[in-house]
């Protein structure tokens, strides 16, 4: 993020939010994410927005994107989570993402 700061006035970042309650309870989830996708860092929305602030980015907009809708063949347990994600998200977006995961954060920053 430091390396691209001066490349353009506006930047768009799309970052998976892989640190959530169920990922912490599933003993191998984050290890598997690192192995499959190569991610070295895991974020919540709050931590990610703090990183933007620490690097002196001005966040103009941030919104969730439902990555869980992209079928990745993770099995029936992941498919089962579609139900609470779809029901709870309209009621409380932040809490749903913190508990059930499956979302990324799309950020427009200057």
PDB file of N, CA and C in Angstrom:
ATOM      1  N   UNK A   1       0.823  -1.194   0.000  1.00  0.00           N
ATOM      2  CA  UNK A   1       0.000   0.000   0.000  1.00  0.00           C
ATOM      3  C   UNK A   1       0.864   1.252   0.000  1.00  0.00           C
ATOM      4  N   UNK A   2       2.018   1.156   0.644  1.00  0.00           N
ATOM      5  CA  UNK A   2       2.934   2.292   0.600  1.00  0.00           C
ATOM      6  C   UNK A   2       3.457   2.519  -0.814  1.00  0.00           C
ATOM      7  N   UNK A   3       3.747   1.424  -1.518  1.00  0.00           N
ATOM      8  CA  UNK A   3       4.352   1.510  -2.846  1.00  0.00           C
ATOM      9  C   UNK A   3       3.435   2.148  -3.875  1.00  0.00           C
ATOM     10  N   UNK A   4       2.136   2.058  -3.716  1.00  0.00           N
ATOM     11  CA  UNK A   4       1.218   2.610  -4.719  1.00  0.00           C
ATOM     12  C   UNK A   4       0.646   3.967  -4.316  1.00  0.00           C
ATOM     13  N   UNK A   5       0.974   4.429  -3.143  1.00  0.00           N
ATOM     14  CA  UNK A   5       0.378   5.667  -2.634  1.00  0.00           C
ATOM     15  C   UNK A   5       0.551   6.847  -3.581  1.00  0.00           C
ATOM     16  N   UNK A   6       1.700   6.985  -4.191  1.00  0.00           N
ATOM     17  CA  UNK A   6       1.974   8.130  -5.066  1.00  0.00           C
ATOM     18  C   UNK A   6       1.745   7.838  -6.551  1.00  0.00           C
ATOM     19  N   UNK A   7       1.212   6.688  -6.882  1.00  0.00           N
ATOM     20  CA  UNK A   7       1.033   6.295  -8.286  1.00  0.00           C
ATOM     21  C   UNK A   7      -0.163   6.976  -8.944  1.00  0.00           C
ATOM     22  N   UNK A   8      -1.190   7.299  -8.180  1.00  0.00           N
ATOM     23  CA  UNK A   8      -2.387   7.932  -8.728  1.00  0.00           C
ATOM     24  C   UNK A   8      -3.089   8.692  -7.612  1.00  0.00           C
ATOM     25  N   UNK A   9      -3.948   9.616  -7.981  1.00  0.00           N
ATOM     26  CA  UNK A   9      -4.687  10.370  -6.974  1.00  0.00           C
ATOM     27  C   UNK A   9      -5.661   9.467  -6.226  1.00  0.00           C
ATOM     28  N   UNK A  10      -6.393   8.651  -6.979  1.00  0.00           N
ATOM     29  CA  UNK A  10      -7.399   7.763  -6.388  1.00  0.00           C
ATOM     30  C   UNK A  10      -6.970   6.321  -6.586  1.00  0.00           C
ATOM     31  N   UNK A  11      -7.175   5.511  -5.565  1.00  0.00           N
ATOM     32  CA  UNK A  11      -6.859   4.092  -5.619  1.00  0.00           C
ATOM     33  C   UNK A  11      -8.080   3.294  -5.174  1.00  0.00           C
ATOM     34  N   UNK A  12      -8.257   2.121  -5.803  1.00  0.00           N
ATOM     35  CA  UNK A  12      -9.317   1.200  -5.412  1.00  0.00           C
ATOM     36  C   UNK A  12      -8.645  -0.073  -4.912  1.00  0.00           C
ATOM     37  N   UNK A  13      -9.001  -0.480  -3.715  1.00  0.00           N
ATOM     38  CA  UNK A  13      -8.486  -1.693  -3.102  1.00  0.00           C
ATOM     39  C   UNK A  13      -9.655  -2.649  -2.859  1.00  0.00           C
ATOM     40  N   UNK A  14      -9.424  -3.922  -3.090  1.00  0.00           N
ATOM     41  CA  UNK A  14     -10.437  -4.943  -2.819  1.00  0.00           C
ATOM     42  C   UNK A  14      -9.750  -6.021  -1.983  1.00  0.00           C
ATOM     43  N   UNK A  15     -10.061  -6.050  -0.690  1.00  0.00           N
ATOM     44  CA  UNK A  15      -9.308  -6.856   0.259  1.00  0.00           C
ATOM     45  C   UNK A  15     -10.234  -7.819   0.993  1.00  0.00           C
ATOM     46  N   UNK A  16      -9.901  -9.121   0.983  1.00  0.00           N
ATOM     47  CA  UNK A  16     -10.737 -10.088   1.696  1.00  0.00           C
ATOM     48  C   UNK A  16     -10.642  -9.894   3.207  1.00  0.00           C
ATOM     49  N   UNK A  17     -11.773 -10.049   3.867  1.00  0.00           N
ATOM     50  CA  UNK A  17     -11.826  -9.950   5.327  1.00  0.00           C
ATOM     51  C   UNK A  17     -11.891 -11.372   5.884  1.00  0.00           C
ATOM     52  N   UNK A  18     -10.734 -11.967   6.100  1.00  0.00           N
ATOM     53  CA  UNK A  18     -10.656 -13.375   6.461  1.00  0.00           C
ATOM     54  C   UNK A  18     -10.548 -13.620   7.961  1.00  0.00           C
ATOM     55  N   UNK A  19     -10.533 -12.562   8.733  1.00  0.00           N
ATOM     56  CA  UNK A  19     -10.465 -12.707  10.178  1.00  0.00           C
ATOM     57  C   UNK A  19     -11.860 -12.466  10.743  1.00  0.00           C
ATOM     58  N   UNK A  20     -12.561 -13.552  11.062  1.00  0.00           N
ATOM     59  CA  UNK A  20     -13.921 -13.476  11.591  1.00  0.00           C
ATOM     60  C   UNK A  20     -14.111 -14.609  12.593  1.00  0.00           C
ATOM     61  N   UNK A  21     -15.199 -14.599  13.327  1.00  0.00           N
ATOM     62  CA  UNK A  21     -15.405 -15.544  14.428  1.00  0.00           C
ATOM     63  C   UNK A  21     -15.254 -16.992  13.960  1.00  0.00           C
ATOM     64  N   UNK A  22     -15.934 -17.356  12.898  1.00  0.00           N
ATOM     65  CA  UNK A  22     -15.868 -18.749  12.451  1.00  0.00           C
ATOM     66  C   UNK A  22     -14.476 -19.135  11.970  1.00  0.00           C
ATOM     67  N   UNK A  23     -13.716 -18.194  11.423  1.00  0.00           N
ATOM     68  CA  UNK A  23     -12.341 -18.515  10.999  1.00  0.00           C
ATOM     69  C   UNK A  23     -11.450 -18.769  12.208  1.00  0.00           C
ATOM     70  N   UNK A  24     -11.731 -18.090  13.304  1.00  0.00           N
ATOM     71  CA  UNK A  24     -10.960 -18.307  14.531  1.00  0.00           C
ATOM     72  C   UNK A  24     -11.320 -19.640  15.187  1.00  0.00           C
ATOM     73  N   UNK A  25     -12.569 -20.055  15.059  1.00  0.00           N
ATOM     74  CA  UNK A  25     -13.019 -21.317  15.654  1.00  0.00           C
ATOM     75  C   UNK A  25     -12.590 -22.535  14.844  1.00  0.00           C
ATOM     76  N   UNK A  26     -12.444 -22.365  13.536  1.00  0.00           N
ATOM     77  CA  UNK A  26     -12.023 -23.465  12.657  1.00  0.00           C
ATOM     78  C   UNK A  26     -10.500 -23.513  12.669  1.00  0.00           C
ATOM     79  N   UNK A  27      -9.946 -24.537  13.286  1.00  0.00           N
ATOM     80  CA  UNK A  27      -8.508 -24.566  13.557  1.00  0.00           C
ATOM     81  C   UNK A  27      -7.617 -24.441  12.326  1.00  0.00           C
ATOM     82  N   UNK A  28      -8.035 -24.926  11.183  1.00  0.00           N
ATOM     83  CA  UNK A  28      -7.154 -24.884  10.031  1.00  0.00           C
ATOM     84  C   UNK A  28      -7.516 -23.868   8.971  1.00  0.00           C
ATOM     85  N   UNK A  29      -8.523 -23.044   9.217  1.00  0.00           N
ATOM     86  CA  UNK A  29      -9.013 -22.142   8.175  1.00  0.00           C
ATOM     87  C   UNK A  29      -7.948 -21.169   7.682  1.00  0.00           C
ATOM     88  N   UNK A  30      -7.338 -20.423   8.581  1.00  0.00           N
ATOM     89  CA  UNK A  30      -6.368 -19.398   8.148  1.00  0.00           C
ATOM     90  C   UNK A  30      -5.119 -20.038   7.548  1.00  0.00           C
ATOM     91  N   UNK A  31      -4.717 -21.174   8.072  1.00  0.00           N
ATOM     92  CA  UNK A  31      -3.568 -21.898   7.507  1.00  0.00           C
ATOM     93  C   UNK A  31      -3.887 -22.323   6.073  1.00  0.00           C
ATOM     94  N   UNK A  32      -5.113 -22.818   5.861  1.00  0.00           N
ATOM     95  CA  UNK A  32      -5.537 -23.244   4.523  1.00  0.00           C
ATOM     96  C   UNK A  32      -5.631 -22.044   3.578  1.00  0.00           C
ATOM     97  N   UNK A  33      -6.123 -20.902   4.073  1.00  0.00           N
ATOM     98  CA  UNK A  33      -6.187 -19.692   3.254  1.00  0.00           C
ATOM     99  C   UNK A  33      -4.792 -19.271   2.809  1.00  0.00           C
ATOM    100  N   UNK A  34      -3.848 -19.352   3.729  1.00  0.00           N
ATOM    101  CA  UNK A  34      -2.479 -18.971   3.388  1.00  0.00           C
ATOM    102  C   UNK A  34      -1.901 -19.914   2.336  1.00  0.00           C
ATOM    103  N   UNK A  35      -2.172 -21.205   2.511  1.00  0.00           N
ATOM    104  CA  UNK A  35      -1.668 -22.203   1.571  1.00  0.00           C
ATOM    105  C   UNK A  35      -2.310 -22.052   0.188  1.00  0.00           C
ATOM    106  N   UNK A  36      -3.617 -21.829   0.140  1.00  0.00           N
ATOM    107  CA  UNK A  36      -4.334 -21.770  -1.135  1.00  0.00           C
ATOM    108  C   UNK A  36      -4.207 -20.440  -1.858  1.00  0.00           C
ATOM    109  N   UNK A  37      -4.189 -19.339  -1.115  1.00  0.00           N
ATOM    110  CA  UNK A  37      -4.195 -18.031  -1.769  1.00  0.00           C
ATOM    111  C   UNK A  37      -2.910 -17.236  -1.549  1.00  0.00           C
ATOM    112  N   UNK A  38      -2.075 -17.675  -0.637  1.00  0.00           N
ATOM    113  CA  UNK A  38      -0.823 -16.974  -0.377  1.00  0.00           C
ATOM    114  C   UNK A  38      -0.961 -15.734   0.487  1.00  0.00           C
ATOM    115  N   UNK A  39      -2.132 -15.540   1.090  1.00  0.00           N
ATOM    116  CA  UNK A  39      -2.323 -14.360   1.935  1.00  0.00           C
ATOM    117  C   UNK A  39      -1.450 -14.457   3.180  1.00  0.00           C
ATOM    118  N   UNK A  40      -0.742 -13.381   3.465  1.00  0.00           N
ATOM    119  CA  UNK A  40       0.143 -13.331   4.628  1.00  0.00           C
ATOM    120  C   UNK A  40      -0.480 -12.580   5.793  1.00  0.00           C
ATOM    121  N   UNK A  41      -1.473 -11.735   5.501  1.00  0.00           N
ATOM    122  CA  UNK A  41      -2.113 -10.909   6.522  1.00  0.00           C
ATOM    123  C   UNK A  41      -3.618 -11.119   6.463  1.00  0.00           C
ATOM    124  N   UNK A  42      -4.241 -11.034   7.624  1.00  0.00           N
ATOM    125  CA  UNK A  42      -5.683 -11.236   7.719  1.00  0.00           C
ATOM    126  C   UNK A  42      -6.289 -10.025   8.397  1.00  0.00           C
ATOM    127  N   UNK A  43      -7.437  -9.586   7.889  1.00  0.00           N
ATOM    128  CA  UNK A  43      -8.009  -8.333   8.340  1.00  0.00           C
ATOM    129  C   UNK A  43      -9.472  -8.460   8.746  1.00  0.00           C
ATOM    130  N   UNK A  44      -9.857  -7.557   9.639  1.00  0.00           N
ATOM    131  CA  UNK A  44     -11.249  -7.205   9.864  1.00  0.00           C
ATOM    132  C   UNK A  44     -11.407  -5.817   9.251  1.00  0.00           C
ATOM    133  N   UNK A  45     -12.627  -5.356   9.125  1.00  0.00           N
ATOM    134  CA  UNK A  45     -12.854  -4.018   8.575  1.00  0.00           C
ATOM    135  C   UNK A  45     -12.154  -2.960   9.434  1.00  0.00           C
ATOM    136  N   UNK A  46     -12.295  -3.061  10.744  1.00  0.00           N
ATOM    137  CA  UNK A  46     -11.705  -2.062  11.637  1.00  0.00           C
ATOM    138  C   UNK A  46     -10.185  -2.017  11.527  1.00  0.00           C
ATOM    139  N   UNK A  47      -9.554  -3.183  11.503  1.00  0.00           N
ATOM    140  CA  UNK A  47      -8.089  -3.229  11.389  1.00  0.00           C
ATOM    141  C   UNK A  47      -7.654  -2.651  10.048  1.00  0.00           C
ATOM    142  N   UNK A  48      -8.357  -3.016   9.000  1.00  0.00           N
ATOM    143  CA  UNK A  48      -8.000  -2.536   7.666  1.00  0.00           C
ATOM    144  C   UNK A  48      -8.133  -1.023   7.558  1.00  0.00           C
ATOM    145  N   UNK A  49      -9.209  -0.474   8.076  1.00  0.00           N
ATOM    146  CA  UNK A  49      -9.375   0.989   8.035  1.00  0.00           C
ATOM    147  C   UNK A  49      -8.308   1.693   8.874  1.00  0.00           C
ATOM    148  N   UNK A  50      -7.869   1.056   9.949  1.00  0.00           N
ATOM    149  CA  UNK A  50      -6.778   1.619  10.750  1.00  0.00           C
ATOM    150  C   UNK A  50      -5.472   1.623   9.961  1.00  0.00           C
ATOM    151  N   UNK A  51      -5.235   0.578   9.171  1.00  0.00           N
ATOM    152  CA  UNK A  51      -4.037   0.529   8.322  1.00  0.00           C
ATOM    153  C   UNK A  51      -4.057   1.676   7.319  1.00  0.00           C
ATOM    154  N   UNK A  52      -5.215   1.911   6.695  1.00  0.00           N
ATOM    155  CA  UNK A  52      -5.332   3.046   5.771  1.00  0.00           C
ATOM    156  C   UNK A  52      -5.010   4.358   6.486  1.00  0.00           C
ATOM    157  N   UNK A  53      -5.523   4.514   7.686  1.00  0.00           N
ATOM    158  CA  UNK A  53      -5.260   5.724   8.472  1.00  0.00           C
ATOM    159  C   UNK A  53      -3.778   5.839   8.824  1.00  0.00           C
ATOM    160  N   UNK A  54      -3.175   4.747   9.251  1.00  0.00           N
ATOM    161  CA  UNK A  54      -1.752   4.745   9.602  1.00  0.00           C
ATOM    162  C   UNK A  54      -0.872   5.148   8.429  1.00  0.00           C
ATOM    163  N   UNK A  55      -1.306   4.806   7.209  1.00  0.00           N
ATOM    164  CA  UNK A  55      -0.536   5.127   6.012  1.00  0.00           C
ATOM    165  C   UNK A  55      -0.959   6.448   5.376  1.00  0.00           C
ATOM    166  N   UNK A  56      -1.766   7.220   6.107  1.00  0.00           N
ATOM    167  CA  UNK A  56      -2.227   8.542   5.672  1.00  0.00           C
ATOM    168  C   UNK A  56      -3.042   8.520   4.376  1.00  0.00           C
ATOM    169  N   UNK A  57      -3.813   7.471   4.186  1.00  0.00           N
ATOM    170  CA  UNK A  57      -4.781   7.448   3.092  1.00  0.00           C
ATOM    171  C   UNK A  57      -6.058   8.110   3.584  1.00  0.00           C
ATOM    172  N   UNK A  58      -6.723   8.786   2.680  1.00  0.00           N
ATOM    173  CA  UNK A  58      -8.033   9.354   2.957  1.00  0.00           C
ATOM    174  C   UNK A  58      -9.058   8.398   2.342  1.00  0.00           C
ATOM    175  N   UNK A  59      -9.780   7.652   3.183  1.00  0.00           N
ATOM    176  CA  UNK A  59     -10.774   6.701   2.691  1.00  0.00           C
ATOM    177  C   UNK A  59     -12.036   7.473   2.325  1.00  0.00           C
ATOM    178  N   UNK A  60     -12.378   7.445   1.047  1.00  0.00           N
ATOM    179  CA  UNK A  60     -13.541   8.172   0.548  1.00  0.00           C
ATOM    180  C   UNK A  60     -14.809   7.326   0.614  1.00  0.00           C
ATOM    181  N   UNK A  61     -14.660   6.018   0.439  1.00  0.00           N
ATOM    182  CA  UNK A  61     -15.805   5.118   0.508  1.00  0.00           C
ATOM    183  C   UNK A  61     -15.296   3.717   0.777  1.00  0.00           C
ATOM    184  N   UNK A  62     -16.085   2.947   1.502  1.00  0.00           N
ATOM    185  CA  UNK A  62     -15.763   1.550   1.775  1.00  0.00           C
ATOM    186  C   UNK A  62     -17.071   0.781   1.859  1.00  0.00           C
ATOM    187  N   UNK A  63     -17.118  -0.346   1.178  1.00  0.00           N
ATOM    188  CA  UNK A  63     -18.338  -1.166   1.236  1.00  0.00           C
ATOM    189  C   UNK A  63     -17.976  -2.633   1.097  1.00  0.00           C
ATOM    190  N   UNK A  64     -18.841  -3.453   1.643  1.00  0.00           N
ATOM    191  CA  UNK A  64     -18.650  -4.895   1.585  1.00  0.00           C
ATOM    192  C   UNK A  64     -19.030  -5.438   0.220  1.00  0.00           C
ATOM    193  N   UNK A  65     -18.307  -6.465  -0.224  1.00  0.00           N
ATOM    194  CA  UNK A  65     -18.693  -7.227  -1.404  1.00  0.00           C
ATOM    195  C   UNK A  65     -18.825  -8.684  -0.982  1.00  0.00           C
ATOM    196  N   UNK A  66     -19.865  -9.372  -1.451  1.00  0.00           N
ATOM    197  CA  UNK A  66     -20.134 -10.741  -1.007  1.00  0.00           C
ATOM    198  C   UNK A  66     -19.346 -11.784  -1.798  1.00  0.00           C
ATOM    199  N   UNK A  67     -18.131 -12.034  -1.378  1.00  0.00           N
ATOM    200  CA  UNK A  67     -17.306 -13.033  -2.049  1.00  0.00           C
ATOM    201  C   UNK A  67     -17.863 -14.443  -1.932  1.00  0.00           C
ATOM    202  N   UNK A  68     -18.666 -14.687  -0.926  1.00  0.00           N
ATOM    203  CA  UNK A  68     -19.213 -16.031  -0.730  1.00  0.00           C
ATOM    204  C   UNK A  68     -20.151 -16.440  -1.862  1.00  0.00           C
ATOM    205  N   UNK A  69     -20.621 -15.479  -2.653  1.00  0.00           N
ATOM    206  CA  UNK A  69     -21.514 -15.791  -3.765  1.00  0.00           C
ATOM    207  C   UNK A  69     -20.780 -16.438  -4.937  1.00  0.00           C
ATOM    208  N   UNK A  70     -19.454 -16.284  -4.973  1.00  0.00           N
ATOM    209  CA  UNK A  70     -18.643 -16.920  -6.012  1.00  0.00           C
ATOM    210  C   UNK A  70     -18.400 -18.356  -5.580  1.00  0.00           C
ATOM    211  N   UNK A  71     -18.927 -19.299  -6.329  1.00  0.00           N
ATOM    212  CA  UNK A  71     -18.794 -20.711  -5.972  1.00  0.00           C
ATOM    213  C   UNK A  71     -17.344 -21.156  -6.092  1.00  0.00           C
ATOM    214  N   UNK A  72     -16.801 -21.648  -5.002  1.00  0.00           N
ATOM    215  CA  UNK A  72     -15.415 -22.116  -4.998  1.00  0.00           C
ATOM    216  C   UNK A  72     -15.320 -23.596  -4.641  1.00  0.00           C
ATOM    217  N   UNK A  73     -16.473 -24.244  -4.481  1.00  0.00           N
ATOM    218  CA  UNK A  73     -16.473 -25.666  -4.180  1.00  0.00           C
ATOM    219  C   UNK A  73     -15.921 -26.002  -2.809  1.00  0.00           C
ATOM    220  N   UNK A  74     -16.198 -25.152  -1.808  1.00  0.00           N
ATOM    221  CA  UNK A  74     -15.691 -25.403  -0.459  1.00  0.00           C
ATOM    222  C   UNK A  74     -16.550 -26.399   0.317  1.00  0.00           C
ATOM    223  N   UNK A  75     -17.612 -26.871  -0.284  1.00  0.00           N
ATOM    224  CA  UNK A  75     -18.397 -27.915   0.363  1.00  0.00           C
ATOM    225  C   UNK A  75     -19.690 -27.420   0.972  1.00  0.00           C
ATOM    226  N   UNK A  76     -20.424 -28.361   1.525  1.00  0.00           N
ATOM    227  CA  UNK A  76     -21.764 -28.094   2.029  1.00  0.00           C
ATOM    228  C   UNK A  76     -21.764 -27.165   3.242  1.00  0.00           C
ATOM    229  N   UNK A  77     -20.718 -27.192   4.068  1.00  0.00           N
ATOM    230  CA  UNK A  77     -20.681 -26.304   5.241  1.00  0.00           C
ATOM    231  C   UNK A  77     -20.644 -24.846   4.804  1.00  0.00           C
ATOM    232  N   UNK A  78     -19.830 -24.567   3.804  1.00  0.00           N
ATOM    233  CA  UNK A  78     -19.760 -23.199   3.284  1.00  0.00           C
ATOM    234  C   UNK A  78     -21.078 -22.809   2.627  1.00  0.00           C
ATOM    235  N   UNK A  79     -21.667 -23.735   1.889  1.00  0.00           N
ATOM    236  CA  UNK A  79     -22.970 -23.469   1.261  1.00  0.00           C
ATOM    237  C   UNK A  79     -24.037 -23.191   2.309  1.00  0.00           C
ATOM    238  N   UNK A  80     -23.984 -23.899   3.427  1.00  0.00           N
ATOM    239  CA  UNK A  80     -24.957 -23.721   4.506  1.00  0.00           C
ATOM    240  C   UNK A  80     -24.874 -22.314   5.112  1.00  0.00           C
ATOM    241  N   UNK A  81     -23.697 -21.725   5.111  1.00  0.00           N
ATOM    242  CA  UNK A  81     -23.515 -20.373   5.662  1.00  0.00           C
ATOM    243  C   UNK A  81     -24.176 -19.292   4.806  1.00  0.00           C
ATOM    244  N   UNK A  82     -24.561 -19.624   3.583  1.00  0.00           N
ATOM    245  CA  UNK A  82     -25.276 -18.649   2.746  1.00  0.00           C
ATOM    246  C   UNK A  82     -26.547 -18.177   3.441  1.00  0.00           C
ATOM    247  N   UNK A  83     -27.200 -19.076   4.165  1.00  0.00           N
ATOM    248  CA  UNK A  83     -28.482 -18.749   4.792  1.00  0.00           C
ATOM    249  C   UNK A  83     -28.331 -17.651   5.840  1.00  0.00           C
ATOM    250  N   UNK A  84     -27.490 -17.825   6.888  1.00  0.00           N
ATOM    251  CA  UNK A  84     -27.380 -16.736   7.866  1.00  0.00           C
ATOM    252  C   UNK A  84     -26.769 -15.463   7.290  1.00  0.00           C
ATOM    253  N   UNK A  85     -25.873 -15.612   6.316  1.00  0.00           N
ATOM    254  CA  UNK A  85     -25.286 -14.419   5.690  1.00  0.00           C
ATOM    255  C   UNK A  85     -26.360 -13.589   4.998  1.00  0.00           C
ATOM    256  N   UNK A  86     -27.221 -14.235   4.252  1.00  0.00           N
ATOM    257  CA  UNK A  86     -28.269 -13.509   3.516  1.00  0.00           C
ATOM    258  C   UNK A  86     -29.338 -12.931   4.444  1.00  0.00           C
ATOM    259  N   UNK A  87     -29.651 -13.646   5.514  1.00  0.00           N
ATOM    260  CA  UNK A  87     -30.681 -13.175   6.448  1.00  0.00           C
ATOM    261  C   UNK A  87     -30.152 -12.045   7.331  1.00  0.00           C
ATOM    262  N   UNK A  88     -28.957 -12.214   7.865  1.00  0.00           N
ATOM    263  CA  UNK A  88     -28.419 -11.263   8.855  1.00  0.00           C
ATOM    264  C   UNK A  88     -27.827  -9.995   8.246  1.00  0.00           C
ATOM    265  N   UNK A  89     -27.250 -10.088   7.043  1.00  0.00           N
ATOM    266  CA  UNK A  89     -26.558  -8.942   6.462  1.00  0.00           C
ATOM    267  C   UNK A  89     -27.437  -7.696   6.354  1.00  0.00           C
ATOM    268  N   UNK A  90     -28.679  -7.802   5.876  1.00  0.00           N
ATOM    269  CA  UNK A  90     -29.509  -6.585   5.809  1.00  0.00           C
ATOM    270  C   UNK A  90     -29.838  -6.005   7.190  1.00  0.00           C
ATOM    271  N   UNK A  91     -29.789  -6.839   8.218  1.00  0.00           N
ATOM    272  CA  UNK A  91     -30.121  -6.381   9.570  1.00  0.00           C
ATOM    273  C   UNK A  91     -28.943  -5.697  10.262  1.00  0.00           C
ATOM    274  N   UNK A  92     -27.744  -6.266  10.107  1.00  0.00           N
ATOM    275  CA  UNK A  92     -26.544  -5.685  10.730  1.00  0.00           C
ATOM    276  C   UNK A  92     -25.315  -6.146   9.949  1.00  0.00           C
ATOM    277  N   UNK A  93     -24.883  -5.334   9.011  1.00  0.00           N
ATOM    278  CA  UNK A  93     -23.801  -5.694   8.102  1.00  0.00           C
ATOM    279  C   UNK A  93     -22.504  -6.030   8.828  1.00  0.00           C
ATOM    280  N   UNK A  94     -22.046  -5.119   9.689  1.00  0.00           N
ATOM    281  CA  UNK A  94     -20.758  -5.327  10.364  1.00  0.00           C
ATOM    282  C   UNK A  94     -20.750  -6.595  11.211  1.00  0.00           C
ATOM    283  N   UNK A  95     -21.808  -6.827  11.969  1.00  0.00           N
ATOM    284  CA  UNK A  95     -21.870  -8.003  12.831  1.00  0.00           C
ATOM    285  C   UNK A  95     -21.899  -9.293  12.000  1.00  0.00           C
ATOM    286  N   UNK A  96     -22.645  -9.290  10.920  1.00  0.00           N
ATOM    287  CA  UNK A  96     -22.705 -10.463  10.049  1.00  0.00           C
ATOM    288  C   UNK A  96     -21.328 -10.804   9.505  1.00  0.00           C
ATOM    289  N   UNK A  97     -20.602  -9.808   9.028  1.00  0.00           N
ATOM    290  CA  UNK A  97     -19.268 -10.027   8.470  1.00  0.00           C
ATOM    291  C   UNK A  97     -18.314 -10.509   9.558  1.00  0.00           C
ATOM    292  N   UNK A  98     -18.402  -9.948  10.753  1.00  0.00           N
ATOM    293  CA  UNK A  98     -17.519 -10.359  11.856  1.00  0.00           C
ATOM    294  C   UNK A  98     -17.760 -11.785  12.307  1.00  0.00           C
ATOM    295  N   UNK A  99     -18.991 -12.252  12.199  1.00  0.00           N
ATOM    296  CA  UNK A  99     -19.310 -13.612  12.659  1.00  0.00           C
ATOM    297  C   UNK A  99     -19.134 -14.637  11.536  1.00  0.00           C
ATOM    298  N   UNK A 100     -19.771 -14.412  10.391  1.00  0.00           N
ATOM    299  CA  UNK A 100     -19.859 -15.432   9.352  1.00  0.00           C
ATOM    300  C   UNK A 100     -18.834 -15.306   8.233  1.00  0.00           C
ATOM    301  N   UNK A 101     -18.173 -14.150   8.102  1.00  0.00           N
ATOM    302  CA  UNK A 101     -17.194 -13.969   7.043  1.00  0.00           C
ATOM    303  C   UNK A 101     -17.810 -14.061   5.669  1.00  0.00           C
ATOM    304  N   UNK A 102     -16.959 -14.314   4.679  1.00  0.00           N
ATOM    305  CA  UNK A 102     -17.422 -14.454   3.313  1.00  0.00           C
ATOM    306  C   UNK A 102     -17.483 -13.158   2.529  1.00  0.00           C
ATOM    307  N   UNK A 103     -16.948 -12.097   3.098  1.00  0.00           N
ATOM    308  CA  UNK A 103     -17.011 -10.786   2.452  1.00  0.00           C
ATOM    309  C   UNK A 103     -15.602 -10.210   2.294  1.00  0.00           C
ATOM    310  N   UNK A 104     -15.496  -9.275   1.363  1.00  0.00           N
ATOM    311  CA  UNK A 104     -14.295  -8.467   1.180  1.00  0.00           C
ATOM    312  C   UNK A 104     -14.691  -7.021   1.366  1.00  0.00           C
ATOM    313  N   UNK A 105     -13.695  -6.148   1.472  1.00  0.00           N
ATOM    314  CA  UNK A 105     -13.961  -4.724   1.590  1.00  0.00           C
ATOM    315  C   UNK A 105     -13.412  -4.029   0.349  1.00  0.00           C
ATOM    316  N   UNK A 106     -14.288  -3.315  -0.333  1.00  0.00           N
ATOM    317  CA  UNK A 106     -13.924  -2.521  -1.493  1.00  0.00           C
ATOM    318  C   UNK A 106     -13.730  -1.093  -1.008  1.00  0.00           C
ATOM    319  N   UNK A 107     -12.534  -0.540  -1.214  1.00  0.00           N
ATOM    320  CA  UNK A 107     -12.179   0.758  -0.649  1.00  0.00           C
ATOM    321  C   UNK A 107     -11.727   1.701  -1.757  1.00  0.00           C
ATOM    322  N   UNK A 108     -12.307   2.888  -1.754  1.00  0.00           N
ATOM    323  CA  UNK A 108     -11.844   3.982  -2.606  1.00  0.00           C
ATOM    324  C   UNK A 108     -11.075   4.934  -1.701  1.00  0.00           C
ATOM    325  N   UNK A 109      -9.818   5.164  -2.037  1.00  0.00           N
ATOM    326  CA  UNK A 109      -8.975   5.995  -1.175  1.00  0.00           C
ATOM    327  C   UNK A 109      -8.189   7.002  -2.006  1.00  0.00           C
ATOM    328  N   UNK A 110      -7.801   8.067  -1.307  1.00  0.00           N
ATOM    329  CA  UNK A 110      -6.988   9.108  -1.934  1.00  0.00           C
ATOM    330  C   UNK A 110      -5.722   9.267  -1.115  1.00  0.00           C
TER     331      UNK A 110
END
